[in-house]
Coordinates of C-alpha atoms and ligand atoms in Angstrom, one line a residue:
X1 CA 133.7 159.9 55.7
X2 CA 130.4 158.4 55.5
X3 CA 127.5 160.2 56.7
X4 CA 124.7 159.1 58.2
X5 CA 121.5 160.4 59.4
X6 CA 119.1 157.9 62.3
X7 CA 115.4 159.6 62.0
X8 CA 112.8 158.6 64.7
X9 CA 109.3 159.5 64.3
X10 CA 106.5 159.6 66.6
X11 CA 106.2 158.3 70.0
X12 CA 109.6 156.9 70.0
X13 CA 110.8 159.2 72.9
X14 CA 108.7 156.7 75.0
X15 CA 110.7 153.6 74.1
X16 CA 111.7 151.8 77.1
X17 CA 109.4 153.4 79.2
X18 CA 105.8 151.6 78.1
X19 CA 104.8 148.3 76.2
X20 CA 108.6 146.9 76.6
X21 CA 106.5 143.3 75.0
X22 CA 106.7 144.9 71.5
X23 CA 109.5 147.5 71.6
X24 CA 112.0 146.3 73.9
X25 CA 113.5 147.8 77.0
X26 CA 116.2 150.2 75.7
X27 CA 115.4 153.8 75.5
X28 CA 115.8 155.6 72.7
X29 CA 118.7 157.4 74.4
X30 CA 120.0 154.0 75.3
X31 CA 119.8 153.0 71.5
X32 CA 121.3 155.6 70.2
X33 CA 124.7 155.3 72.3
X34 CA 124.8 152.0 71.1
X35 CA 124.4 153.3 67.4
X36 CA 127.2 156.2 68.1
X37 CA 129.1 153.3 69.3
X38 CA 129.2 151.2 66.1
X39 CA 129.6 154.5 64.3
X40 CA 132.6 155.5 66.6
X41 CA 134.2 151.9 65.5
X42 CA 133.5 151.9 61.6
X43 CA 134.8 155.8 61.3
X44 CA 131.1 156.8 60.6
X45 CA 129.6 160.6 61.4
X46 CA 126.3 160.0 62.8
X47 CA 123.4 162.2 63.5
X48 CA 120.4 160.9 65.5
X49 CA 116.7 162.8 65.4
X50 CA 113.5 162.3 67.2
X51 CA 110.1 164.0 66.1
X52 CA 106.6 163.9 66.9
X53 CA 106.1 165.9 64.5
X54 CA 105.8 165.0 60.8
X55 CA 107.0 168.6 59.8
X56 CA 109.9 168.3 61.5
X57 CA 110.2 165.0 60.0
X58 CA 110.2 166.4 56.9
X59 CA 112.1 169.4 57.7
X60 CA 115.0 166.9 59.2
X61 CA 115.4 165.2 55.6
X62 CA 115.2 167.9 53.5
X63 CA 118.3 169.4 56.1
X64 CA 120.2 166.4 55.9
X65 CA 120.5 167.0 51.9
X66 CA 123.3 169.7 52.9
X67 CA 125.5 166.9 54.8
X68 CA 124.2 163.3 54.6
X69 CA 124.9 160.4 52.9
X70 CA 122.3 158.1 53.5
X71 CA 119.2 157.9 56.3
X72 CA 118.1 155.4 58.3
X73 CA 114.7 155.9 59.3
X74 CA 111.8 154.8 61.6
X75 CA 109.0 156.8 61.1
X76 CA 106.8 155.2 63.0
X77 CA 103.4 155.0 62.5
X78 CA 103.7 157.5 60.0
X79 CA 104.7 155.0 57.9
X80 CA 101.6 153.4 56.9
X81 CA 100.0 156.9 56.2
X82 CA 102.5 159.6 55.4
X83 CA 101.9 160.5 51.0
X84 CA 104.1 163.9 52.2
X85 CA 106.8 161.7 54.0
X86 CA 107.4 159.5 51.0
X87 CA 107.6 162.7 48.7
X88 CA 110.5 164.2 51.2
X89 CA 112.4 160.8 50.6
X90 CA 112.2 161.0 47.1
X91 CA 112.6 164.9 47.0
X92 CA 115.8 164.1 49.2
X93 CA 117.3 161.9 46.6
X94 CA 119.0 159.8 49.6
X95 CA 119.2 156.4 50.0
X96 CA 116.7 155.3 52.8
X97 CA 116.4 152.9 54.7
X98 CA 113.4 152.2 56.8
X99 CA 113.3 150.5 59.8
X100 CA 110.9 148.8 62.5
X101 CA 111.7 147.7 65.8
X102 CA 108.6 145.2 65.6
X103 CA 107.7 142.4 62.8
X104 CA 104.8 145.1 61.5
X105 CA 103.7 142.0 59.3
X106 CA 103.1 140.2 62.2
X107 CA 100.7 142.8 63.6
X108 CA 97.7 144.6 63.0
X109 CA 96.5 144.4 58.9
X110 CA 96.7 148.6 58.9
X111 CA 100.7 147.8 60.1
X112 CA 101.1 145.2 57.0
X113 CA 101.6 147.9 54.6
X114 CA 103.9 151.0 54.2
X115 CA 103.6 154.4 52.5
X116 CA 107.5 154.6 52.2
X117 CA 108.8 151.4 51.5
X118 CA 108.5 151.4 47.3
X119 CA 110.7 154.8 47.8
X120 CA 113.5 153.2 50.3
X121 CA 116.1 151.3 49.4
X122 CA 115.5 148.3 51.9
X123 CA 113.5 147.4 55.0
X124 CA 114.6 146.1 58.1
X125 CA 111.9 145.0 60.7
X126 CA 111.1 142.8 63.6
X127 CA 114.8 142.7 65.4
X128 CA 114.0 145.4 67.6
X129 CA 117.2 147.7 68.6
X130 CA 119.2 145.5 66.2
X131 CA 117.1 146.6 63.1
X132 CA 118.7 149.8 63.3
X133 CA 122.3 148.1 63.5
X134 CA 121.5 145.8 60.5
X135 CA 120.2 149.2 58.8
X136 CA 123.1 151.0 59.3
X137 CA 125.1 148.4 58.3
X138 CA 123.1 147.7 55.3
X139 CA 123.4 151.2 54.2
X140 CA 127.1 151.5 54.8
X141 CA 127.3 148.5 52.3
X142 CA 125.0 150.0 49.9
X143 CA 127.1 153.4 50.2
X144 CA 130.4 151.3 49.3
X145 CA 128.8 150.0 45.9
X146 CA 127.1 152.9 44.9
X147 CA 129.6 155.6 45.3
X148 CA 127.4 157.8 42.9
X149 CA 124.8 158.0 45.6
X150 CA 127.3 159.9 47.8
X151 CA 127.0 163.5 49.3
X152 CA 129.2 165.5 47.1
X153 CA 130.8 167.1 50.0
X154 CA 131.8 164.2 52.2
Ligands
CA2_1 O1 108.0 148.9 65.2 C1 108.0 149.6 65.1 O2 108.9 150.4 64.9 C2 107.4 150.6 64.7 O3 107.5 151.9 63.5 C3 106.9 151.7 65.8 C4 105.3 152.3 65.8 C5 104.4 152.0 64.9 O4 103.2 152.6 64.8 C6 105.0 150.9 63.7 O5 103.5 150.4 62.8 C7 106.0 150.4 63.8 C8 105.1 152.8 67.2 C9 106.1 153.1 67.9 C10 105.2 153.8 69.0 O6 106.4 153.7 70.1 C11 106.0 153.1 71.8 C12 106.9 152.9 72.2 C13 106.8 153.0 73.5 C14 105.9 152.9 74.1 C15 104.7 153.2 73.3 C16 104.3 153.4 72.0

């Protein structure tokens, strides 16, 4: 069975409570519930995790090496700054899809650059909560076409 980690970075715990014009009106729990529904329909194992701390996100990526086939990751503002998360993605050997709710390329200049995109298999941005859904769908397809990339225990 395909197992996927959905990882949410800093400040995403505030979703639905502030800045709905940029990030939408759903809370993180509501987004996770919708992803869980999709996963159930598709027969995927899905775990979700959010942290405001870079080290906890790194730990979660390391831990995913023992059970997950791939990761859907919204790294929040760490996208634009974090060499440590980039190293963790490479070290994990897992296929990672970078996700953004907003269209980062239509926003401030500093959001146009991702430290992580070059080590991800792809990026989805600008579709609100559905960016996660598109990323899940794309990762599922990727794993089907790259069976060698799967975790050996799944
Ligand atoms: O568009 C995205 O998903 C981002 O990853 C969101 C990050 C931002 O730094 C990235 O450039 C793009 C910020 C997340 C902040 O989330 C909030 C949610 C509600 C209220 C305030 C912030």
